[in-house]
Amino acid sequence: MRGFGMSMLFAGIVLLILIGGVHKIPLDEQTLAERALTMRGYKLTNDAVTTDRYILDKSMLKVGQGNWPMIMIWGTQKVSPDAYLGTMIEEYHFIVTNHPLKRFSKTNTAVTVMLAEGRVIGGYAFPLPLSNGAIFMGGPSYLDGSDMEHITGLTYAEWLDQWTLKYGKAD
């Protein structure tokens, strides 16, 4: 009987290990954001500089003066903002090295990872200003440095026309 009890205990421990191995512990959002960058080969120079949270609303995507940053960010994503309307978007901002945009500015790159419902959905990148204060002109790039024309296959003017037809103009 003693041998049977030990066998059952051993089988129970093996079963717990197997069940525990299948169950994944959820990662916090900052860890997911960091992992999305390190998996691309970027080296983080610090922890998340800042975080932003907002609920994406269609009014934020209308073409108008105050909406340009949001429009340009969502215009460089490989996912449609429509899938995330009404969803809380969390953004984690980092400074990274080894990013393709370094070829333009020779500085580190500011990268933002966007998450929704605990999943990485995209992000964007900007070269940091040069040591003399000169800044990179243009809009954001996707996480990998791709620009809007590369992602959409459209010129900026074509993209803007389609965006305006879809989301309208701000009052």
CSV table of N, CA and C in Angstrom, one decimal:
chain,number,residue,atom,x,y,z
A,1,MET,N,0.8,-1.2,0.0
A,1,MET,CA,0.0,0.0,0.0
A,1,MET,C,0.9,1.3,0.0
A,2,ARG,N,2.0,1.1,0.7
A,2,ARG,CA,2.9,2.3,0.8
A,2,ARG,C,3.4,2.7,-0.6
A,3,GLY,N,3.8,1.7,-1.4
A,3,GLY,CA,4.3,1.9,-2.8
A,3,GLY,C,3.2,2.6,-3.6
A,4,PHE,N,1.9,2.1,-3.4
A,4,PHE,CA,0.8,2.7,-4.2
A,4,PHE,C,0.6,4.2,-3.8
A,5,GLY,N,0.7,4.5,-2.6
A,5,GLY,CA,0.6,5.9,-2.1
A,5,GLY,C,1.6,6.8,-2.7
A,6,MET,N,2.9,6.3,-2.7
A,6,MET,CA,4.0,7.1,-3.3
A,6,MET,C,3.8,7.3,-4.8
A,7,SER,N,3.3,6.3,-5.4
A,7,SER,CA,3.0,6.4,-6.9
A,7,SER,C,2.0,7.4,-7.2
A,8,MET,N,0.9,7.4,-6.3
A,8,MET,CA,-0.2,8.4,-6.5
A,8,MET,C,0.3,9.8,-6.2
A,9,LEU,N,1.2,10.0,-5.2
A,9,LEU,CA,1.7,11.3,-4.9
A,9,LEU,C,2.6,11.8,-6.1
A,10,PHE,N,3.4,10.9,-6.6
A,10,PHE,CA,4.3,11.2,-7.7
A,10,PHE,C,3.4,11.6,-8.9
A,11,ALA,N,2.4,10.8,-9.2
A,11,ALA,CA,1.5,11.1,-10.4
A,11,ALA,C,0.8,12.4,-10.2
A,12,GLY,N,0.4,12.7,-8.9
A,12,GLY,CA,-0.2,14.0,-8.6
A,12,GLY,C,0.7,15.2,-8.9
A,13,ILE,N,1.9,15.0,-8.5
A,13,ILE,CA,2.9,16.1,-8.7
A,13,ILE,C,3.2,16.3,-10.2
A,14,VAL,N,3.3,15.2,-10.9
A,14,VAL,CA,3.5,15.3,-12.4
A,14,VAL,C,2.3,16.0,-13.0
A,15,LEU,N,1.1,15.6,-12.6
A,15,LEU,CA,-0.1,16.2,-13.1
A,15,LEU,C,-0.1,17.7,-12.8
A,16,LEU,N,0.2,18.1,-11.6
A,16,LEU,CA,0.3,19.5,-11.3
A,16,LEU,C,1.3,20.3,-12.1
A,17,ILE,N,2.4,19.7,-12.3
A,17,ILE,CA,3.5,20.3,-13.1
A,17,ILE,C,3.0,20.5,-14.6
A,18,LEU,N,2.3,19.5,-15.1
A,18,LEU,CA,1.8,19.6,-16.5
A,18,LEU,C,0.7,20.6,-16.6
A,19,ILE,N,-0.2,20.6,-15.6
A,19,ILE,CA,-1.3,21.6,-15.7
A,19,ILE,C,-0.7,23.0,-15.5
A,20,GLY,N,0.3,23.2,-14.6
A,20,GLY,CA,0.9,24.5,-14.4
A,20,GLY,C,1.7,24.9,-15.6
A,21,GLY,N,2.3,24.0,-16.3
A,21,GLY,CA,3.0,24.3,-17.5
A,21,GLY,C,2.1,24.8,-18.7
A,22,VAL,N,0.9,24.3,-18.7
A,22,VAL,CA,0.0,24.7,-19.7
A,22,VAL,C,-0.6,26.1,-19.4
A,23,HIS,N,-0.9,26.3,-18.2
A,23,HIS,CA,-1.5,27.6,-17.8
A,23,HIS,C,-0.4,28.7,-17.9
A,24,LYS,N,-0.7,29.7,-18.7
A,24,LYS,CA,0.2,30.8,-18.9
A,24,LYS,C,-0.1,32.0,-17.9
A,25,ILE,N,0.9,32.5,-17.3
A,25,ILE,CA,0.7,33.6,-16.4
A,25,ILE,C,0.7,34.8,-17.2
A,26,PRO,N,-0.4,35.6,-17.2
A,26,PRO,CA,-0.5,36.8,-18.0
A,26,PRO,C,0.6,37.8,-17.6
A,27,LEU,N,1.2,38.4,-18.7
A,27,LEU,CA,2.2,39.5,-18.5
A,27,LEU,C,1.6,40.8,-18.3
A,28,ASP,N,2.2,41.7,-17.6
A,28,ASP,CA,1.6,43.0,-17.5
A,28,ASP,C,1.9,43.8,-18.8
A,29,GLU,N,1.1,44.8,-19.0
A,29,GLU,CA,1.2,45.5,-20.3
A,29,GLU,C,2.6,46.1,-20.6
A,30,GLN,N,3.3,46.6,-19.6
A,30,GLN,CA,4.6,47.2,-19.9
A,30,GLN,C,5.6,46.1,-20.3
A,31,THR,N,5.5,44.9,-19.7
A,31,THR,CA,6.3,43.8,-20.1
A,31,THR,C,6.0,43.4,-21.5
A,32,LEU,N,4.8,43.3,-21.9
A,32,LEU,CA,4.4,43.0,-23.3
A,32,LEU,C,5.0,44.0,-24.2
A,33,ALA,N,4.9,45.3,-23.9
A,33,ALA,CA,5.5,46.3,-24.7
A,33,ALA,C,7.0,46.2,-24.9
A,34,GLU,N,7.6,46.0,-23.8
A,34,GLU,CA,9.1,45.8,-23.8
A,34,GLU,C,9.5,44.6,-24.6
A,35,ARG,N,8.8,43.5,-24.5
A,35,ARG,CA,9.0,42.3,-25.2
A,35,ARG,C,8.9,42.5,-26.7
A,36,ALA,N,7.8,43.3,-27.1
A,36,ALA,CA,7.6,43.6,-28.5
A,36,ALA,C,8.8,44.3,-29.1
A,37,LEU,N,9.5,45.1,-28.4
A,37,LEU,CA,10.6,45.8,-28.9
A,37,LEU,C,11.9,44.9,-28.9
A,38,THR,N,12.1,44.2,-27.8
A,38,THR,CA,13.3,43.4,-27.7
A,38,THR,C,13.3,42.3,-28.7
A,39,MET,N,12.1,41.8,-29.1
A,39,MET,CA,12.0,40.7,-30.1
A,39,MET,C,12.3,41.3,-31.5
A,40,ARG,N,12.2,42.6,-31.7
A,40,ARG,CA,12.6,43.2,-32.9
A,40,ARG,C,14.1,43.5,-33.0
A,41,GLY,N,14.8,43.2,-31.9
A,41,GLY,CA,16.2,43.5,-31.8
A,41,GLY,C,16.6,44.9,-31.3
A,42,TYR,N,15.6,45.6,-30.8
A,42,TYR,CA,15.9,46.9,-30.2
A,42,TYR,C,16.3,46.8,-28.8
A,43,LYS,N,17.3,47.6,-28.4
A,43,LYS,CA,17.7,47.6,-27.0
A,43,LYS,C,17.1,48.8,-26.3
A,44,LEU,N,16.4,48.6,-25.2
A,44,LEU,CA,15.8,49.7,-24.4
A,44,LEU,C,16.9,50.4,-23.6
A,45,THR,N,16.9,51.7,-23.7
A,45,THR,CA,17.9,52.5,-22.9
A,45,THR,C,17.4,52.8,-21.5
A,46,ASN,N,16.1,52.6,-21.3
A,46,ASN,CA,15.5,52.9,-20.0
A,46,ASN,C,14.1,52.2,-19.9
A,47,ASP,N,13.5,52.3,-18.7
A,47,ASP,CA,12.1,51.8,-18.6
A,47,ASP,C,11.2,52.7,-19.4
A,48,ALA,N,9.9,52.3,-19.4
A,48,ALA,CA,8.9,53.2,-20.1
A,48,ALA,C,9.1,54.6,-19.6
A,49,VAL,N,9.2,55.5,-20.5
A,49,VAL,CA,9.4,56.9,-20.1
A,49,VAL,C,8.0,57.4,-19.6
A,50,THR,N,7.0,57.2,-20.4
A,50,THR,CA,5.7,57.6,-20.0
A,50,THR,C,4.7,56.6,-20.6
A,51,THR,N,3.5,56.7,-20.1
A,51,THR,CA,2.4,55.9,-20.6
A,51,THR,C,1.2,56.8,-20.9
A,52,ASP,N,0.4,56.5,-21.9
A,52,ASP,CA,-0.8,57.3,-22.2
A,52,ASP,C,-1.9,56.3,-22.3
A,53,ARG,N,-3.1,56.7,-22.0
A,53,ARG,CA,-4.3,55.8,-22.1
A,53,ARG,C,-5.4,56.7,-22.7
A,54,TYR,N,-6.1,56.1,-23.6
A,54,TYR,CA,-7.3,56.8,-24.2
A,54,TYR,C,-8.2,55.8,-24.8
A,55,ILE,N,-9.5,56.2,-24.8
A,55,ILE,CA,-10.5,55.4,-25.5
A,55,ILE,C,-10.6,56.0,-26.9
A,56,LEU,N,-10.3,55.1,-27.9
A,56,LEU,CA,-10.3,55.6,-29.3
A,56,LEU,C,-11.8,55.9,-29.7
A,57,ASP,N,-12.0,57.1,-30.2
A,57,ASP,CA,-13.3,57.5,-30.6
A,57,ASP,C,-13.1,58.0,-32.1
A,58,LYS,N,-14.2,57.8,-32.9
A,58,LYS,CA,-14.1,58.2,-34.3
A,58,LYS,C,-13.9,59.7,-34.5
A,59,SER,N,-14.3,60.5,-33.5
A,59,SER,CA,-14.1,62.0,-33.6
A,59,SER,C,-12.6,62.3,-33.6
A,60,MET,N,-11.8,61.4,-33.0
A,60,MET,CA,-10.3,61.6,-32.9
A,60,MET,C,-9.7,61.4,-34.2
A,61,LEU,N,-10.4,60.8,-35.2
A,61,LEU,CA,-9.8,60.4,-36.5
A,61,LEU,C,-10.3,61.3,-37.6
A,62,LYS,N,-11.1,62.3,-37.3
A,62,LYS,CA,-11.6,63.3,-38.3
A,62,LYS,C,-10.4,64.2,-38.6
A,63,VAL,N,-10.3,64.6,-39.9
A,63,VAL,CA,-9.3,65.4,-40.3
A,63,VAL,C,-9.5,66.9,-39.8
A,64,GLY,N,-8.6,67.4,-39.1
A,64,GLY,CA,-8.7,68.7,-38.5
A,64,GLY,C,-7.4,69.0,-37.7
A,65,GLN,N,-7.3,70.3,-37.4
A,65,GLN,CA,-6.1,70.8,-36.8
A,65,GLN,C,-5.6,70.0,-35.5
A,66,GLY,N,-6.5,69.8,-34.6
A,66,GLY,CA,-6.1,69.2,-33.3
A,66,GLY,C,-6.0,67.7,-33.4
A,67,ASN,N,-6.4,67.1,-34.5
A,67,ASN,CA,-6.4,65.6,-34.6
A,67,ASN,C,-5.2,65.1,-35.4
A,68,TRP,N,-4.3,66.0,-35.9
A,68,TRP,CA,-3.2,65.5,-36.8
A,68,TRP,C,-2.3,64.5,-36.1
A,69,PRO,N,-1.9,64.7,-34.9
A,69,PRO,CA,-1.0,63.7,-34.3
A,69,PRO,C,-1.7,62.3,-34.3
A,70,MET,N,-2.9,62.2,-33.9
A,70,MET,CA,-3.7,60.9,-33.8
A,70,MET,C,-3.9,60.3,-35.2
A,71,ILE,N,-4.2,61.2,-36.1
A,71,ILE,CA,-4.4,60.7,-37.5
A,71,ILE,C,-3.1,60.1,-38.1
A,72,MET,N,-2.0,60.8,-37.9
A,72,MET,CA,-0.7,60.3,-38.4
A,72,MET,C,-0.3,59.0,-37.7
A,73,ILE,N,-0.5,58.9,-36.4
A,73,ILE,CA,-0.2,57.7,-35.7
A,73,ILE,C,-1.0,56.5,-36.2
A,74,TRP,N,-2.3,56.7,-36.3
A,74,TRP,CA,-3.2,55.6,-36.8
A,74,TRP,C,-3.0,55.4,-38.3
A,75,GLY,N,-2.6,56.4,-39.0
A,75,GLY,CA,-2.3,56.2,-40.5
A,75,GLY,C,-1.1,55.3,-40.8
A,76,THR,N,-0.2,55.2,-39.8
A,76,THR,CA,1.0,54.4,-40.0
A,76,THR,C,0.9,53.0,-39.4
A,77,GLN,N,-0.3,52.6,-38.9
A,77,GLN,CA,-0.5,51.3,-38.3
A,77,GLN,C,-0.9,50.2,-39.4
A,78,LYS,N,-0.5,49.0,-39.1
A,78,LYS,CA,-0.9,47.9,-40.0
A,78,LYS,C,-2.2,47.3,-39.7
A,79,VAL,N,-2.9,47.9,-38.7
A,79,VAL,CA,-4.3,47.5,-38.4
A,79,VAL,C,-5.2,48.7,-38.6
A,80,SER,N,-6.4,48.5,-38.9
A,80,SER,CA,-7.4,49.6,-39.0
A,80,SER,C,-7.8,50.1,-37.7
A,81,PRO,N,-7.9,51.4,-37.5
A,81,PRO,CA,-8.4,51.9,-36.2
A,81,PRO,C,-9.9,51.5,-36.0
A,82,ASP,N,-10.6,51.2,-37.0
A,82,ASP,CA,-12.0,50.8,-36.9
A,82,ASP,C,-12.2,49.6,-35.9
A,83,ALA,N,-11.3,48.7,-35.9
A,83,ALA,CA,-11.3,47.5,-35.0
A,83,ALA,C,-11.2,47.9,-33.6
A,84,TYR,N,-10.7,49.1,-33.3
A,84,TYR,CA,-10.4,49.5,-31.9
A,84,TYR,C,-11.3,50.7,-31.4
A,85,LEU,N,-12.3,51.1,-32.2
A,85,LEU,CA,-13.2,52.2,-31.8
A,85,LEU,C,-13.9,51.8,-30.5
A,86,GLY,N,-13.9,52.6,-29.5
A,86,GLY,CA,-14.5,52.3,-28.3
A,86,GLY,C,-13.6,51.5,-27.3
A,87,THR,N,-12.4,51.3,-27.7
A,87,THR,CA,-11.5,50.4,-26.9
A,87,THR,C,-10.4,51.3,-26.3
A,88,MET,N,-10.1,50.9,-25.0
A,88,MET,CA,-9.0,51.6,-24.3
A,88,MET,C,-7.7,51.2,-25.0
A,89,ILE,N,-6.9,52.2,-25.4
A,89,ILE,CA,-5.6,52.1,-26.0
A,89,ILE,C,-4.6,52.5,-25.0
A,90,GLU,N,-3.6,51.7,-24.8
A,90,GLU,CA,-2.5,52.0,-23.9
A,90,GLU,C,-1.2,52.2,-24.7
A,91,GLU,N,-0.5,53.2,-24.5
A,91,GLU,CA,0.7,53.5,-25.2
A,91,GLU,C,1.9,53.5,-24.2
A,92,TYR,N,2.9,52.8,-24.5
A,92,TYR,CA,4.1,52.8,-23.7
A,92,TYR,C,5.3,53.4,-24.5
A,93,HIS,N,5.9,54.4,-24.0
A,93,HIS,CA,6.9,55.2,-24.7
A,93,HIS,C,8.3,54.8,-24.2
A,94,PHE,N,9.2,54.5,-25.1
A,94,PHE,CA,10.5,54.0,-24.8
A,94,PHE,C,11.5,54.8,-25.7
A,95,ILE,N,12.8,54.7,-25.2
A,95,ILE,CA,13.9,55.2,-26.1
A,95,ILE,C,14.7,53.9,-26.3
A,96,VAL,N,15.0,53.7,-27.6
A,96,VAL,CA,15.7,52.4,-28.0
A,96,VAL,C,16.9,52.8,-28.9
A,97,THR,N,17.8,51.8,-28.9
A,97,THR,CA,18.9,51.9,-29.8
A,97,THR,C,18.7,50.8,-30.9
A,98,ASN,N,19.6,50.8,-31.9
A,98,ASN,CA,19.5,49.7,-32.9
A,98,ASN,C,18.2,49.7,-33.7
A,99,HIS,N,17.7,50.9,-33.9
A,99,HIS,CA,16.4,51.0,-34.7
A,99,HIS,C,16.8,51.5,-36.1
A,100,PRO,N,16.1,51.0,-37.2
A,100,PRO,CA,16.3,51.5,-38.5
A,100,PRO,C,16.3,53.0,-38.8
A,101,LEU,N,15.5,53.7,-38.0
A,101,LEU,CA,15.5,55.2,-38.2
A,101,LEU,C,16.8,55.9,-37.9
A,102,LYS,N,17.7,55.2,-37.2
A,102,LYS,CA,19.0,55.8,-36.8
A,102,LYS,C,19.7,56.2,-38.1
A,103,ARG,N,19.4,55.6,-39.2
A,103,ARG,CA,20.1,56.0,-40.4
A,103,ARG,C,19.8,57.4,-40.9
A,104,PHE,N,18.7,58.0,-40.4
A,104,PHE,CA,18.3,59.3,-40.7
A,104,PHE,C,18.9,60.4,-39.8
A,105,SER,N,19.0,60.0,-38.5
A,105,SER,CA,19.3,61.0,-37.5
A,105,SER,C,20.6,60.8,-36.7
A,106,LYS,N,21.1,59.5,-36.8
A,106,LYS,CA,22.3,59.1,-36.0
A,106,LYS,C,22.1,59.3,-34.5
A,107,THR,N,20.8,59.3,-34.1
A,107,THR,CA,20.5,59.4,-32.6
A,107,THR,C,19.7,58.1,-32.3
A,108,ASN,N,19.4,58.0,-31.0
A,108,ASN,CA,18.5,56.9,-30.6
A,108,ASN,C,17.1,57.3,-31.1
A,109,THR,N,16.1,56.3,-30.9
A,109,THR,CA,14.8,56.5,-31.5
A,109,THR,C,13.8,56.4,-30.4
A,110,ALA,N,12.8,57.3,-30.4
A,110,ALA,CA,11.6,57.2,-29.5
A,110,ALA,C,10.6,56.3,-30.1
A,111,VAL,N,10.3,55.2,-29.4
A,111,VAL,CA,9.3,54.2,-29.9
A,111,VAL,C,8.2,54.1,-28.9
A,112,THR,N,7.0,54.0,-29.5
A,112,THR,CA,5.8,53.8,-28.7
A,112,THR,C,5.1,52.5,-29.1
A,113,VAL,N,4.8,51.7,-28.1
A,113,VAL,CA,4.1,50.5,-28.4
A,113,VAL,C,2.6,50.7,-28.0
A,114,MET,N,1.7,50.3,-28.8
A,114,MET,CA,0.3,50.4,-28.6
A,114,MET,C,-0.3,49.1,-28.2
A,115,LEU,N,-1.1,49.1,-27.2
A,115,LEU,CA,-1.8,47.8,-26.7
A,115,LEU,C,-3.3,48.1,-26.6
A,116,ALA,N,-4.0,47.1,-26.9
A,116,ALA,CA,-5.5,47.1,-26.6
A,116,ALA,C,-5.9,45.7,-26.1
A,117,GLU,N,-6.6,45.8,-25.0
A,117,GLU,CA,-7.1,44.6,-24.4
A,117,GLU,C,-6.0,43.6,-24.1
A,118,GLY,N,-4.9,44.1,-23.6
A,118,GLY,CA,-3.8,43.2,-23.2
A,118,GLY,C,-3.0,42.7,-24.4
A,119,ARG,N,-3.1,43.2,-25.6
A,119,ARG,CA,-2.4,42.7,-26.8
A,119,ARG,C,-1.7,43.9,-27.5
A,120,VAL,N,-0.5,43.6,-28.0
A,120,VAL,CA,0.2,44.6,-28.8
A,120,VAL,C,-0.5,44.7,-30.1
A,121,ILE,N,-0.9,45.9,-30.5
A,121,ILE,CA,-1.6,46.0,-31.8
A,121,ILE,C,-0.8,46.9,-32.8
A,122,GLY,N,0.3,47.4,-32.4
A,122,GLY,CA,1.1,48.2,-33.3
A,122,GLY,C,2.0,49.2,-32.5
A,123,GLY,N,2.3,50.3,-33.1
A,123,GLY,CA,3.1,51.3,-32.5
A,123,GLY,C,3.8,52.2,-33.5
A,124,TYR,N,4.6,53.1,-33.1
A,124,TYR,CA,5.2,54.1,-34.0
A,124,TYR,C,6.5,54.6,-33.4
A,125,ALA,N,7.3,55.2,-34.3
A,125,ALA,CA,8.7,55.6,-33.9
A,125,ALA,C,9.0,56.9,-34.5
A,126,PHE,N,9.8,57.7,-33.8
A,126,PHE,CA,10.4,59.0,-34.3
A,126,PHE,C,11.9,59.0,-33.9
A,127,PRO,N,12.7,59.5,-34.8
A,127,PRO,CA,14.1,59.7,-34.4
A,127,PRO,C,14.1,60.9,-33.3
A,128,LEU,N,15.0,60.8,-32.4
A,128,LEU,CA,15.2,61.8,-31.4
A,128,LEU,C,15.9,63.0,-32.0
A,129,PRO,N,15.7,64.2,-31.4
A,129,PRO,CA,16.5,65.4,-32.0
A,129,PRO,C,18.0,65.1,-31.9
A,130,LEU,N,18.7,65.8,-32.8
A,130,LEU,CA,20.2,65.7,-32.8
A,130,LEU,C,20.7,66.5,-31.6
A,131,SER,N,21.9,66.3,-31.3
A,131,SER,CA,22.5,67.0,-30.1
A,131,SER,C,22.5,68.5,-30.3
A,132,ASN,N,22.5,69.0,-31.5
A,132,ASN,CA,22.4,70.4,-31.8
A,132,ASN,C,21.0,71.0,-31.7
A,133,GLY,N,20.0,70.1,-31.4
A,133,GLY,CA,18.6,70.5,-31.3
A,133,GLY,C,17.8,70.3,-32.6
A,134,ALA,N,18.5,70.0,-33.7
A,134,ALA,CA,17.8,69.8,-35.0
A,134,ALA,C,16.9,68.6,-34.9
A,135,ILE,N,15.7,68.8,-35.4
A,135,ILE,CA,14.7,67.7,-35.3
A,135,ILE,C,14.4,67.1,-36.7
A,136,PHE,N,14.0,65.9,-36.7
A,136,PHE,CA,13.6,65.1,-37.9
A,136,PHE,C,12.3,65.6,-38.3
A,137,MET,N,12.1,66.0,-39.6
A,137,MET,CA,10.9,66.4,-40.1
A,137,MET,C,10.1,65.3,-40.7
A,138,GLY,N,8.8,65.3,-40.6
A,138,GLY,CA,8.0,64.3,-41.1
A,138,GLY,C,7.1,63.6,-40.1
A,139,GLY,N,6.3,62.7,-40.5
A,139,GLY,CA,5.4,62.0,-39.5
A,139,GLY,C,6.1,60.8,-38.9
A,140,PRO,N,5.3,60.1,-38.1
A,140,PRO,CA,5.8,58.9,-37.4
A,140,PRO,C,6.0,57.8,-38.4
A,141,SER,N,6.8,56.9,-38.1
A,141,SER,CA,7.0,55.6,-38.8
A,141,SER,C,6.3,54.5,-38.0
A,142,TYR,N,6.1,53.4,-38.6
A,142,TYR,CA,5.6,52.2,-37.9
A,142,TYR,C,6.8,51.7,-37.0
A,143,LEU,N,6.5,50.8,-36.1
A,143,LEU,CA,7.5,50.3,-35.2
A,143,LEU,C,8.8,49.9,-35.9
A,144,ASP,N,8.7,49.3,-37.1
A,144,ASP,CA,9.9,48.8,-37.8
A,144,ASP,C,10.6,49.9,-38.7
A,145,GLY,N,10.0,51.1,-38.6
A,145,GLY,CA,10.6,52.2,-39.4
A,145,GLY,C,9.9,52.4,-40.8
A,146,SER,N,8.9,51.5,-41.1
A,146,SER,CA,8.2,51.7,-42.3
A,146,SER,C,7.4,53.0,-42.3
A,147,ASP,N,7.3,53.7,-43.5
A,147,ASP,CA,6.5,54.9,-43.5
A,147,ASP,C,5.1,54.6,-44.1
A,148,MET,N,4.3,55.6,-44.0
A,148,MET,CA,2.9,55.5,-44.4
A,148,MET,C,2.7,55.0,-45.8
A,149,GLU,N,3.5,55.5,-46.7
A,149,GLU,CA,3.4,55.1,-48.2
A,149,GLU,C,3.8,53.6,-48.3
A,150,HIS,N,4.8,53.1,-47.6
A,150,HIS,CA,5.2,51.7,-47.7
A,150,HIS,C,4.1,50.8,-47.1
A,151,ILE,N,3.4,51.3,-46.0
A,151,ILE,CA,2.4,50.4,-45.4
A,151,ILE,C,1.1,50.4,-46.2
A,152,THR,N,0.7,51.6,-46.7
A,152,THR,CA,-0.6,51.7,-47.4
A,152,THR,C,-0.5,51.4,-48.8
A,153,GLY,N,0.7,51.6,-49.4
A,153,GLY,CA,0.8,51.5,-50.9
A,153,GLY,C,0.2,52.7,-51.6
A,154,LEU,N,0.0,53.8,-50.9
A,154,LEU,CA,-0.6,55.0,-51.4
A,154,LEU,C,0.3,56.2,-51.2
A,155,THR,N,0.2,57.2,-52.1
A,155,THR,CA,0.9,58.4,-51.8
A,155,THR,C,0.2,59.1,-50.6
A,156,TYR,N,0.9,60.1,-50.0
A,156,TYR,CA,0.3,60.8,-48.9
A,156,TYR,C,-1.1,61.4,-49.3
A,157,ALA,N,-1.1,62.0,-50.5
A,157,ALA,CA,-2.3,62.7,-51.0
A,157,ALA,C,-3.5,61.7,-51.2
A,158,GLU,N,-3.1,60.5,-51.8
A,158,GLU,CA,-4.2,59.5,-52.0
A,158,GLU,C,-4.7,59.0,-50.6
A,159,TRP,N,-3.7,58.8,-49.7
A,159,TRP,CA,-4.1,58.3,-48.4
A,159,TRP,C,-5.0,59.3,-47.7
A,160,LEU,N,-4.6,60.6,-47.7
A,160,LEU,CA,-5.4,61.6,-47.0
A,160,LEU,C,-6.8,61.7,-47.6
A,161,ASP,N,-6.9,61.6,-48.9
A,161,ASP,CA,-8.3,61.6,-49.6
A,161,ASP,C,-9.1,60.5,-49.0
A,162,GLN,N,-8.6,59.3,-49.0
A,162,GLN,CA,-9.3,58.1,-48.5
A,162,GLN,C,-9.7,58.2,-47.1
A,163,TRP,N,-8.7,58.7,-46.3
A,163,TRP,CA,-9.0,58.9,-44.8
A,163,TRP,C,-10.1,59.9,-44.6
A,164,THR,N,-10.0,61.0,-45.3
A,164,THR,CA,-11.1,62.0,-45.2
A,164,THR,C,-12.4,61.5,-45.6
A,165,LEU,N,-12.5,60.8,-46.6
A,165,LEU,CA,-13.8,60.2,-47.0
A,165,LEU,C,-14.3,59.2,-46.0
A,166,LYS,N,-13.5,58.5,-45.3
A,166,LYS,CA,-13.9,57.5,-44.4
A,166,LYS,C,-14.2,58.1,-43.0
A,167,TYR,N,-13.4,59.1,-42.5
A,167,TYR,CA,-13.6,59.6,-41.2
A,167,TYR,C,-14.2,61.0,-41.1
A,168,GLY,N,-14.1,61.7,-42.3
A,168,GLY,CA,-14.7,63.0,-42.3
A,168,GLY,C,-13.7,64.1,-41.8
A,169,LYS,N,-14.3,65.3,-41.8
A,169,LYS,CA,-13.5,66.5,-41.3
A,169,LYS,C,-14.1,67.0,-40.0
A,170,ALA,N,-13.2,67.4,-39.2
A,170,ALA,CA,-13.6,68.0,-37.9
A,170,ALA,C,-14.3,69.3,-38.1
A,171,ASP,N,-15.3,69.6,-37.3
A,171,ASP,CA,-16.1,70.8,-37.4
A,171,ASP,C,-15.2,72.0,-37.1
